[in-house]
mmCIF file of C-alpha atoms and ligand atoms in Angstrom:
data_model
loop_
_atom_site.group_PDB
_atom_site.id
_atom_site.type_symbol
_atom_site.label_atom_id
_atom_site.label_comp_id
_atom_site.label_asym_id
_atom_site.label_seq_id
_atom_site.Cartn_x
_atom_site.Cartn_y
_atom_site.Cartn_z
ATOM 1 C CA UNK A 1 -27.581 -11.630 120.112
ATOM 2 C CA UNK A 2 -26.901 -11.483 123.451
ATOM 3 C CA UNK A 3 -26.135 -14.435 126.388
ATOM 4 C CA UNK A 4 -28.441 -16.352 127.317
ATOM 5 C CA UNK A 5 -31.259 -15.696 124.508
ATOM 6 C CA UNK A 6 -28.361 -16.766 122.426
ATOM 7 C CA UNK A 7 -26.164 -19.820 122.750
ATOM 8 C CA UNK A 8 -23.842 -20.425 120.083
ATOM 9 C CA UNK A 9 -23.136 -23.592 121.482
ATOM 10 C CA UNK A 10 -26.775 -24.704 120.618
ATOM 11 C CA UNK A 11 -25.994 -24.867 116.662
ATOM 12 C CA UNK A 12 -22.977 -26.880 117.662
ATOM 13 C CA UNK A 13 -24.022 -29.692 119.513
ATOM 14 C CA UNK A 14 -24.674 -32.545 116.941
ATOM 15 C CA UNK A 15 -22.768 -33.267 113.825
ATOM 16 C CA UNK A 16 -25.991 -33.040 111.805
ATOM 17 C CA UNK A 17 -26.149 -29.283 112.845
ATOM 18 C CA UNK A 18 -22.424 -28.858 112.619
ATOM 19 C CA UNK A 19 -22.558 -29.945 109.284
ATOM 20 C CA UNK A 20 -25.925 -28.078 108.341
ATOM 21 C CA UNK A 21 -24.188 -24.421 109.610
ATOM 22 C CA UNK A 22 -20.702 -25.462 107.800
ATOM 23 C CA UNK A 23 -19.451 -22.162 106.285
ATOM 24 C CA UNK A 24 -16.121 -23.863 104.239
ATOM 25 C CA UNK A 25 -16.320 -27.156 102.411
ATOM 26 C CA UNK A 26 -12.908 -28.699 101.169
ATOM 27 C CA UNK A 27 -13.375 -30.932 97.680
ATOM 28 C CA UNK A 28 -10.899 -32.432 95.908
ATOM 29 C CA UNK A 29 -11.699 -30.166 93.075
ATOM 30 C CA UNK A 30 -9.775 -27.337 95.371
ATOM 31 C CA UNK A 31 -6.505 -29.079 95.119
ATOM 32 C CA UNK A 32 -3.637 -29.224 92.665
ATOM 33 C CA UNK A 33 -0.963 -31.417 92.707
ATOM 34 C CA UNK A 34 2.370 -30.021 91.861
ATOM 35 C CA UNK A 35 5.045 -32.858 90.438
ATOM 36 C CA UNK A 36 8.559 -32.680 89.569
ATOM 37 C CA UNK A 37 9.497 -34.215 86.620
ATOM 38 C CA UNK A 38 13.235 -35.432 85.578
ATOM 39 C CA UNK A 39 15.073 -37.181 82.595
ATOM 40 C CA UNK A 40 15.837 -40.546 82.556
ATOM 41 C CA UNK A 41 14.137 -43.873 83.408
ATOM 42 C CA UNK A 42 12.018 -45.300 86.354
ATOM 43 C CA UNK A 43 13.634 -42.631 88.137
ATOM 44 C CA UNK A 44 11.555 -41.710 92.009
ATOM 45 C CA UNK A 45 14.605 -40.171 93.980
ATOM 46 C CA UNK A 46 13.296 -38.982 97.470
ATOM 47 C CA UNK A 47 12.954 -35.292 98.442
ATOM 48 C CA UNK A 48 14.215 -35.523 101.734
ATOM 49 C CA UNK A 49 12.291 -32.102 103.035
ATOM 50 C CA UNK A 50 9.351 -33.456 101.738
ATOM 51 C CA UNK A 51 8.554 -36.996 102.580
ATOM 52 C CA UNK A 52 6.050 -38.409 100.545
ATOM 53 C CA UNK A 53 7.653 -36.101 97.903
ATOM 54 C CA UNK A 54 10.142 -37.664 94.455
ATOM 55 C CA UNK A 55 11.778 -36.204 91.518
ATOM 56 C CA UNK A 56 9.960 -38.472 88.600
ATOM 57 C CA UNK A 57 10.733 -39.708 85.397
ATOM 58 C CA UNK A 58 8.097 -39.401 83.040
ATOM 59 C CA UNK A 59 6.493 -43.097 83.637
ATOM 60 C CA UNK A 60 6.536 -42.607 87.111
ATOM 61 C CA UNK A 61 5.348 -39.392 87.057
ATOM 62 C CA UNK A 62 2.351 -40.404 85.104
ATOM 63 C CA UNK A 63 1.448 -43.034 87.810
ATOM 64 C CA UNK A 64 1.398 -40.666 90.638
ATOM 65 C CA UNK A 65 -0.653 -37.921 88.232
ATOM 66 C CA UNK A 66 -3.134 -41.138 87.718
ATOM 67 C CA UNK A 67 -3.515 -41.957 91.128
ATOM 68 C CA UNK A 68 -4.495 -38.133 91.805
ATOM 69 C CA UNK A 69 -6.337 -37.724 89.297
ATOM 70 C CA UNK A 70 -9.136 -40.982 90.397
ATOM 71 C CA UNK A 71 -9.501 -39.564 93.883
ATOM 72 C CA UNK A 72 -10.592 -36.374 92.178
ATOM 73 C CA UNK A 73 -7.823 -33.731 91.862
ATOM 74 C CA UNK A 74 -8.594 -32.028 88.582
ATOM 75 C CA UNK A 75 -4.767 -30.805 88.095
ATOM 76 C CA UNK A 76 -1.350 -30.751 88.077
ATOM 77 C CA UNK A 77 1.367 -28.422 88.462
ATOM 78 C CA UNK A 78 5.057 -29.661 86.496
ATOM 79 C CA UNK A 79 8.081 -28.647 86.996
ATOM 80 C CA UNK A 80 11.241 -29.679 85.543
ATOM 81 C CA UNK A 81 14.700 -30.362 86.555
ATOM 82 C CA UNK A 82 16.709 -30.286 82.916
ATOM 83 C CA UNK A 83 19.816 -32.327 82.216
ATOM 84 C CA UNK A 84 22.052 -29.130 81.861
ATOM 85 C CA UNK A 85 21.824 -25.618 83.020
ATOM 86 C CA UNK A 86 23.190 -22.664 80.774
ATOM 87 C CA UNK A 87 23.033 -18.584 81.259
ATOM 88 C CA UNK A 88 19.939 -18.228 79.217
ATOM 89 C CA UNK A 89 18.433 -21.147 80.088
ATOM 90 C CA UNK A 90 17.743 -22.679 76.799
ATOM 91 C CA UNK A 91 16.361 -26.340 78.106
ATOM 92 C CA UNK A 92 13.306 -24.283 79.670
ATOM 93 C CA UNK A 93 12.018 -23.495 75.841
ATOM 94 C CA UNK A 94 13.616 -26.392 74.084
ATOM 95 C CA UNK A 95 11.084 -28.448 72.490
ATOM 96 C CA UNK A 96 12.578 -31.490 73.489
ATOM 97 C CA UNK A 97 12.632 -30.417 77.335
ATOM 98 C CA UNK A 98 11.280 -32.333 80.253
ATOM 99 C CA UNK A 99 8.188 -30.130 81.135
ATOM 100 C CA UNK A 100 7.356 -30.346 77.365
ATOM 101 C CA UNK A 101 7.365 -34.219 77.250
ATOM 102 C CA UNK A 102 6.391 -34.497 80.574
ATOM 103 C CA UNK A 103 3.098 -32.504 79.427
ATOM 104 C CA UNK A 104 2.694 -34.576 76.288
ATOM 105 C CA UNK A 105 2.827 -37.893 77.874
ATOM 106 C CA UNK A 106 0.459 -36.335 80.302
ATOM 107 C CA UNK A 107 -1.955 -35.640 77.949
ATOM 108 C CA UNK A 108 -1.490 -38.558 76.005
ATOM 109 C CA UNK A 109 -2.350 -40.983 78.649
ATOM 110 C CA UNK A 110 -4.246 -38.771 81.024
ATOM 111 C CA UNK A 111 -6.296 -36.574 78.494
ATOM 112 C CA UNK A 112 -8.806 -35.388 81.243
ATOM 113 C CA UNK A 113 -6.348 -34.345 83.467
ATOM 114 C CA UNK A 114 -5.393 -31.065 83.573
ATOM 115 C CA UNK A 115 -1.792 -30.180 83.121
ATOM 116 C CA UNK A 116 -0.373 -26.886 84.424
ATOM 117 C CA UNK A 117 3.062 -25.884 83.688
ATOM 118 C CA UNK A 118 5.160 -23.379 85.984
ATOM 119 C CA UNK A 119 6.921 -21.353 83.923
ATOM 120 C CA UNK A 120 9.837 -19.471 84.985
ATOM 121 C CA UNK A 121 13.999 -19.723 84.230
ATOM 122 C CA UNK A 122 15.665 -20.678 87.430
ATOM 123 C CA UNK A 123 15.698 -24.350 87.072
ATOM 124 C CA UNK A 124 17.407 -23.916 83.816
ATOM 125 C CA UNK A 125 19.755 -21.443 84.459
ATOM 126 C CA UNK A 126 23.806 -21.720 85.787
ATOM 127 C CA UNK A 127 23.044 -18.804 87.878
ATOM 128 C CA UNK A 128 19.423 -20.027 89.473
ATOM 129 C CA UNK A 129 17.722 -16.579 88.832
ATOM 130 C CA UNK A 130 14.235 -16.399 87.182
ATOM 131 C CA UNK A 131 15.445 -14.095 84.914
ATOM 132 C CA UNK A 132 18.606 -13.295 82.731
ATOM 133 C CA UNK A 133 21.144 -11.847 84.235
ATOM 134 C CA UNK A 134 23.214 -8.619 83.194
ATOM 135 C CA UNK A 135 26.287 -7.874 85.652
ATOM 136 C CA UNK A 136 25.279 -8.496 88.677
ATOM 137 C CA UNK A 137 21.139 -7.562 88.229
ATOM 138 C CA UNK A 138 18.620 -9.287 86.662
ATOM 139 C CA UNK A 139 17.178 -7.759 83.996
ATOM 140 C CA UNK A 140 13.754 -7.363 83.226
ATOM 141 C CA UNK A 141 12.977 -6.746 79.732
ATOM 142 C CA UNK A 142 15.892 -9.465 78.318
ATOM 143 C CA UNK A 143 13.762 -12.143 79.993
ATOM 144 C CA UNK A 144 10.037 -11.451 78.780
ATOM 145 C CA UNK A 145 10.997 -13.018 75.306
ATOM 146 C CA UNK A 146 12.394 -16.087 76.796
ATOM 147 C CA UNK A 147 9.884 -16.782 79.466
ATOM 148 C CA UNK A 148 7.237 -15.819 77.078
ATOM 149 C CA UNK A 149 9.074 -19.241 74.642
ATOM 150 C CA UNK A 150 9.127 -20.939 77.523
ATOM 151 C CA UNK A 151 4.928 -20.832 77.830
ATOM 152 C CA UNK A 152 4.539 -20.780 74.013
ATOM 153 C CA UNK A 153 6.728 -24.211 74.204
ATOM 154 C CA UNK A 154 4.686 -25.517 76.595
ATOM 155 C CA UNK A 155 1.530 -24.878 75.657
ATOM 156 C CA UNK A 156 2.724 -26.402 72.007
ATOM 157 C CA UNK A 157 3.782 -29.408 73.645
ATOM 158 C CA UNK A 158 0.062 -29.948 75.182
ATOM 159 C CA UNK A 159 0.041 -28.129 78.400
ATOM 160 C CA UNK A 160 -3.565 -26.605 79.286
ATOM 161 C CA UNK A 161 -2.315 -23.864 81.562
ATOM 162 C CA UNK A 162 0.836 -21.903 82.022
ATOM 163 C CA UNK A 163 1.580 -20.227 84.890
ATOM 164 C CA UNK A 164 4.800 -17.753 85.489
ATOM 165 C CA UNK A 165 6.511 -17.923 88.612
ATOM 166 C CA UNK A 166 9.249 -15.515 87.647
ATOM 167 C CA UNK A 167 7.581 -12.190 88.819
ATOM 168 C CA UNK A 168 8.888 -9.995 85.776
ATOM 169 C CA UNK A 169 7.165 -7.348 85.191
ATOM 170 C CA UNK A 170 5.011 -7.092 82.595
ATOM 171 C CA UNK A 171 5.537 -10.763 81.744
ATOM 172 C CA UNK A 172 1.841 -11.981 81.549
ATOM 173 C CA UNK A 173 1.259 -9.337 78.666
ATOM 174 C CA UNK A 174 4.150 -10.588 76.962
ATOM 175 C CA UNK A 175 3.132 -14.407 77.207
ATOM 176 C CA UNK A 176 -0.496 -13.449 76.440
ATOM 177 C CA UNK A 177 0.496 -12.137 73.176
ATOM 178 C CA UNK A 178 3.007 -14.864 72.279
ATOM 179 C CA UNK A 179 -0.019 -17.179 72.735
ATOM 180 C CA UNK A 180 -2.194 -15.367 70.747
ATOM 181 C CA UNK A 181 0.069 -15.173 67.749
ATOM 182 C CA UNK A 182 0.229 -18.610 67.929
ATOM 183 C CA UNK A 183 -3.319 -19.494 67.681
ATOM 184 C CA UNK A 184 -3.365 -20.430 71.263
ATOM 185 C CA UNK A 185 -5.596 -18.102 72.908
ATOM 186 C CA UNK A 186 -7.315 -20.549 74.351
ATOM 187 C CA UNK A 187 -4.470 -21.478 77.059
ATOM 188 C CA UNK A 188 -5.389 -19.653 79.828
ATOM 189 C CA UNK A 189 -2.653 -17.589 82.312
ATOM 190 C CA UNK A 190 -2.141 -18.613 85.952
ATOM 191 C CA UNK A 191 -0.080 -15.524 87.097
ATOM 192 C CA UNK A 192 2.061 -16.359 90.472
ATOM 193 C CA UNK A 193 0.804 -12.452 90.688
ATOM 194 C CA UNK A 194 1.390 -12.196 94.257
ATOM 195 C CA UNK A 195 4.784 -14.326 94.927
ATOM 196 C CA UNK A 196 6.236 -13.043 98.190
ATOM 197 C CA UNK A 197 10.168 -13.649 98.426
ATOM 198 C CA UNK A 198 9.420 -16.618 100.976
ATOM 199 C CA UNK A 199 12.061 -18.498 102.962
ATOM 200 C CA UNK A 200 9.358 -20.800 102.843
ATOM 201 C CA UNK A 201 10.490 -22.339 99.308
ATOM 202 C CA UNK A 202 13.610 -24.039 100.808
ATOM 203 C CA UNK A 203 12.673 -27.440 100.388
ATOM 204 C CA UNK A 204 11.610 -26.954 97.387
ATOM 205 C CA UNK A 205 14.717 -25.238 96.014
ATOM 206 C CA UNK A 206 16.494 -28.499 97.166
ATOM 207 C CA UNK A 207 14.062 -30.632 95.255
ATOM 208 C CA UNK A 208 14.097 -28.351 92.221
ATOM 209 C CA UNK A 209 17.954 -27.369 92.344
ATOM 210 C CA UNK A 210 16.790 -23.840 91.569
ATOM 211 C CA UNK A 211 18.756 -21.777 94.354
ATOM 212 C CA UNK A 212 19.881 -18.797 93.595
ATOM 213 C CA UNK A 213 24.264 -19.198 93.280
ATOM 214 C CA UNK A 214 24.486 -15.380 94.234
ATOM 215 C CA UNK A 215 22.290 -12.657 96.055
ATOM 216 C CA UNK A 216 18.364 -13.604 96.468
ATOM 217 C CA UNK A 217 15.298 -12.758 94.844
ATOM 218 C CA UNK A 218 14.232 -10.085 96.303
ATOM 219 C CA UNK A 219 14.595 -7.541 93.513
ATOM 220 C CA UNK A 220 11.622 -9.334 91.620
ATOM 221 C CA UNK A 221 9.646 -11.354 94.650
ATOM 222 C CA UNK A 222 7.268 -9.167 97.330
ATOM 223 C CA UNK A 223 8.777 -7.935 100.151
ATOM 224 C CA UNK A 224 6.493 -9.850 102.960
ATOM 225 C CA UNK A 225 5.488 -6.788 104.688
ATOM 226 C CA UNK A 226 3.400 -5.228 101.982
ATOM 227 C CA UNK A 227 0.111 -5.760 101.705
ATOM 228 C CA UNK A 228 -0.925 -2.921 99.273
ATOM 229 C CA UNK A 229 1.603 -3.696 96.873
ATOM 230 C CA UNK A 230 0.123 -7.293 96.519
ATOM 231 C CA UNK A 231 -3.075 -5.689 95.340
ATOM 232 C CA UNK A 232 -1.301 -3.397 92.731
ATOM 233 C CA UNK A 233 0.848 -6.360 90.836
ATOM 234 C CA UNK A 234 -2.833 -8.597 91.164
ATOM 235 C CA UNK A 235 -4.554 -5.369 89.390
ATOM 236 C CA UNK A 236 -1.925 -5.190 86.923
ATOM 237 C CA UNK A 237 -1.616 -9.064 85.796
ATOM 238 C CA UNK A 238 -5.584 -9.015 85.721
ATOM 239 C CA UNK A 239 -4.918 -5.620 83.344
ATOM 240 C CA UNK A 240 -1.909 -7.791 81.166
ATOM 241 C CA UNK A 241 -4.869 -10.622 80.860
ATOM 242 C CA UNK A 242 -4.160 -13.482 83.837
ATOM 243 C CA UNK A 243 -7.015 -15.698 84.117
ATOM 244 C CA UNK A 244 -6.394 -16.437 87.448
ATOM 245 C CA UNK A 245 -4.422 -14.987 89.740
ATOM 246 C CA UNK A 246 -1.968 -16.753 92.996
ATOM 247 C CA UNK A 247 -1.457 -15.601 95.964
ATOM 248 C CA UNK A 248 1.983 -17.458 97.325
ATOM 249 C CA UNK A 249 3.035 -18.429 99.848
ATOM 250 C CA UNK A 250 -0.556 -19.389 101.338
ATOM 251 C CA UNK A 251 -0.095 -19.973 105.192
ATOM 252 C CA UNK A 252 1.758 -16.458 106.441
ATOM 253 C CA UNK A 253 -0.471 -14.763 103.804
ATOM 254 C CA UNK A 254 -4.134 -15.191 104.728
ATOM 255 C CA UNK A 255 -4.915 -12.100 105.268
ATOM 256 C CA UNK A 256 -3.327 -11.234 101.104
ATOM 257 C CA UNK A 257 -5.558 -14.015 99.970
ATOM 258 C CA UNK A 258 -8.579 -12.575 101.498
ATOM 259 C CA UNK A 259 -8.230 -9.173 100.185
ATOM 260 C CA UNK A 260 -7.195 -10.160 96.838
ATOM 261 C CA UNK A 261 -10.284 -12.432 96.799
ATOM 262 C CA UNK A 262 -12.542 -9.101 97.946
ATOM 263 C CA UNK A 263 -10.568 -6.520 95.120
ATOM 264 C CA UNK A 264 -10.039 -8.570 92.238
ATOM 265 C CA UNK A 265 -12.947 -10.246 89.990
ATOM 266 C CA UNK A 266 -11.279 -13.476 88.874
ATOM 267 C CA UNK A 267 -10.408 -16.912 90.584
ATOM 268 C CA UNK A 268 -7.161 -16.566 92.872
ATOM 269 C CA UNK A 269 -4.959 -19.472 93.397
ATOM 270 C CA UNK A 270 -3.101 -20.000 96.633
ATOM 271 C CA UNK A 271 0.345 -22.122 96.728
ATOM 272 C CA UNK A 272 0.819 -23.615 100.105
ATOM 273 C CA UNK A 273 4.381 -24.113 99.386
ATOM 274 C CA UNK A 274 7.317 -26.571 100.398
ATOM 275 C CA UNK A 275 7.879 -24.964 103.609
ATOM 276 C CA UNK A 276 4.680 -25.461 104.690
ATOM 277 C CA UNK A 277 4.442 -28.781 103.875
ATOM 278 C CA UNK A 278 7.406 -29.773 105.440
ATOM 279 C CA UNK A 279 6.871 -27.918 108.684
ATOM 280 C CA UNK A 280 3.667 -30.048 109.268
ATOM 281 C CA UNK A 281 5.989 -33.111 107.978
ATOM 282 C CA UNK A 282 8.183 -32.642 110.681
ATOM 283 C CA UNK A 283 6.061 -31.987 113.667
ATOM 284 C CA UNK A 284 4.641 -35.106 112.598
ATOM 285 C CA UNK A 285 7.180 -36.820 112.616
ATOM 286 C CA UNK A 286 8.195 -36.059 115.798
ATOM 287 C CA UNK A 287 4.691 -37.033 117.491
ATOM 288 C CA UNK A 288 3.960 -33.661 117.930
ATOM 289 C CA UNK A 289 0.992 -33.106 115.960
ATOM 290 C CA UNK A 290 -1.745 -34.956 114.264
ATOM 291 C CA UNK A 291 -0.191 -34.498 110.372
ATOM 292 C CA UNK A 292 -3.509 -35.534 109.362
ATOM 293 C CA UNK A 293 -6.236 -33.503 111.119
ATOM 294 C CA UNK A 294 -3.262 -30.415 110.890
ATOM 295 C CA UNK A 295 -3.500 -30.777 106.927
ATOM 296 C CA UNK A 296 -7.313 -30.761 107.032
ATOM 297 C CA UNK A 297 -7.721 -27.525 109.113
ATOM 298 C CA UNK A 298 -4.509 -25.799 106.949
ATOM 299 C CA UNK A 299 -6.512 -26.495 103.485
ATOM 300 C CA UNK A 300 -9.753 -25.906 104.879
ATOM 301 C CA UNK A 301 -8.175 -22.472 106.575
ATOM 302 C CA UNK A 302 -6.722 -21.575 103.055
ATOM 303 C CA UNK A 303 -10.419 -21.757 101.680
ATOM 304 C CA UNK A 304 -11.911 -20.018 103.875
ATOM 305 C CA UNK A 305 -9.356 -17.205 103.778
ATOM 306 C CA UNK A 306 -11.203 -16.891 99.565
ATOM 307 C CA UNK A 307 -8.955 -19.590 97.879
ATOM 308 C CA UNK A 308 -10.956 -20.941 94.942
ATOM 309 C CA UNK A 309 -7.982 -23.420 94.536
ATOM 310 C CA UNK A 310 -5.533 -24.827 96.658
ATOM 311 C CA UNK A 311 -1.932 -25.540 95.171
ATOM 312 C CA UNK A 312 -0.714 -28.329 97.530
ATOM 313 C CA UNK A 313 2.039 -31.173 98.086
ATOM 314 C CA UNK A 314 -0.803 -32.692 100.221
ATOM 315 C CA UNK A 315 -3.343 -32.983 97.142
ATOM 316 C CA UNK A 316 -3.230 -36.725 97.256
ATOM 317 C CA UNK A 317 -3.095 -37.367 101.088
ATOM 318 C CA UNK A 318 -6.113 -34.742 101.533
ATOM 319 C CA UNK A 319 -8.209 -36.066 98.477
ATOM 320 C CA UNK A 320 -7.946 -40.012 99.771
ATOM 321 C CA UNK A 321 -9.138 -38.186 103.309
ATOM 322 C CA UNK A 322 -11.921 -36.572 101.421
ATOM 323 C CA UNK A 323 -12.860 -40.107 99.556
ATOM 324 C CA UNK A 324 -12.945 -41.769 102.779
HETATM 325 C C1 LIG B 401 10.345 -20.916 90.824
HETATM 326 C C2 LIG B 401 9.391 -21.387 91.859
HETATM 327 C C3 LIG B 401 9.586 -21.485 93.236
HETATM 328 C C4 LIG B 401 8.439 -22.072 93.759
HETATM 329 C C5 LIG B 401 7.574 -22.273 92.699
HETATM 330 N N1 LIG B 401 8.166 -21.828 91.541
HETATM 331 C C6 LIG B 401 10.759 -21.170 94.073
HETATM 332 C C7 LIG B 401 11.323 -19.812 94.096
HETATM 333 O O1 LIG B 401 10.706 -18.836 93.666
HETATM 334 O O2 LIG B 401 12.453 -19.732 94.551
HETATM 335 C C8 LIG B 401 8.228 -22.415 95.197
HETATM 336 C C9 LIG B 401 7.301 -23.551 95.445
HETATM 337 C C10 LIG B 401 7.392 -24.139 96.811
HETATM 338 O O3 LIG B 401 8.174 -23.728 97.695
HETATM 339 O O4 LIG B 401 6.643 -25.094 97.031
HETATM 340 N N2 LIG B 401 10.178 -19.599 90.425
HETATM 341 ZN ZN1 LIG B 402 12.020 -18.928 89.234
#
């Protein structure tokens, strides 16, 4: 394939053959819309690092979900910001908490929807960690039980999915089983398998309030240079029974999300987290860039890179582009 017998630029030159040699094709059924849901009523308060972006009582919550869900995004993501905060983070696995009726009322009036729910201590504890805390380190094994709760109480309460965020080890094993004690082995596990400690989640730690009060995460998340490792804690939430497996964040971790999608045999997930979001936000904002044709070529990029689904704050915006 050599210049001049081949021209590349010959394939490219109408938008019938552009379309025709198209390698990646976005769909709304890529995306997943996360949502933040909060106690109280008609509450929409404004995430300031992420325009577009509100914590939501349930009502509201549900009309944002609907409007998703008829331009063709088959899924949310909830999280919840609880009244009160305690050490061990009892409003993440109380059966009256807001994920739980935020993922009833889902269900109720959106049955066809389907309802993740992140599961993971940090927005429920006094400290912020995702796990409990001993001293000064968090400690592993004392927080399988209660995130493992924490999914059993959400999958009671309706949700279709759970997925940890926490990255304990050994937690998907621990859920799986809880689950299937519980005659729900039908809920399948999205493991946050690859979370990377990101400085990318800021915004999203202001919109959650689920900053760490002391140290950082990094005795639990990835350290960003490894690339092996990622493939090691995928292998081992595959082995502990994850139906699908994220790679997070998605942006500064292509290259993760395509190897993970070559070495492991199930779906992978890709978050393309607050950070990212707001970065393209801001530029836009400014006049810099086109926020619009920038989203398009991120989510396509994320795609191609072997994302089977696309965890986005841009899930609306990019499904009305699709639809139009
Ligand atoms: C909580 C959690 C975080 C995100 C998802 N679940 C933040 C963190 O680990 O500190 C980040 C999502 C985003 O930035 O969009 N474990
Ligand atoms: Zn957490």
């Amino acid at each position: 394939m050599l210049f001049p017998d081949y021209r590349p630029r010959r394939l490219r030159q109408s938008k019938a053959f552009r379309r025709m040699i198209r390698e990646t094709v976005l769909t709304a059924d890529d995306l997943i819309l996360p949502l933040f849901a909060i106690h109280g009523k008609d509450v929409k308060n404004p995430i300031p690092s992420m325009p577009g972006h509100y914590q939501l009582s349930v009502g509201n919550l549900i009309k944002t979900a609907k409007k998703a869900h008829k331009l063709g995004v088959p899924a949310v993501m909830l999280f919840g910001i609880p009244e009160k905060k305690d050490p061990l983070a009892t409003r993440a696995y109380a059966k009256d908490g807001i994920v739980q009726k935020a993922a009833s009322e889902l269900k109720n009036k959106l049955p066809d929807l389907a309802v993740i729910t992140d599961v993971c201590l940090c927005q429920y504890t006094d400290h912020g960690h995702c796990g409990v805390v001993e001293g000064n380190i968090v400690d592993n094994d004392a927080s399988l039980d209660l995130l493992a709760r924490t999914a059993l109480s959400h999958a009671k309460a309706g949700a279709d999915m759970v997925a940890p965020s926490d990255m304990m080890d050994g937690r998907v094993a621990e859920i799986r089983n809880m689950l299937d004690e519980n005659n729900l082995s039908h809920v399948p596990i999205m493991s946050y398998a690859a979370k990377y400690c990101s400085s990318y989640y800021g915004p999203f730690r202001q919109a959650a309030h689920s900053a760490p009060q002391f140290g950082d995460r990094r005795t639990y998340q990835m350290d960003p240079a490894n690339a092996q490792e990622a493939i090691r804690e995928v292998t081992m939430d595959a082995e502990e029974g994850a139906d699908i497996i994220m790679v997070k964040p998605a942006l500064p971790y292509l290259d993760i999300i395509c190897r993970v999608r070559q070495e492991i045999d199930l779906p992978v997930a890709a978050y393309n987290v607050s950070g990212e979001y707001a970065m393209i936000k801001a530029a836009e904002e400014k006049g810099w860039l086109d926020g619009k044709k920038v989203m398009m070529e991120t989510l396509t990029s994320i795609k191609r890179a072997g994302a089977d689904m696309i965890l986005t704050y841009f899930a609306i915006e990019a499904a009305a582009e699709l639809s139009s």
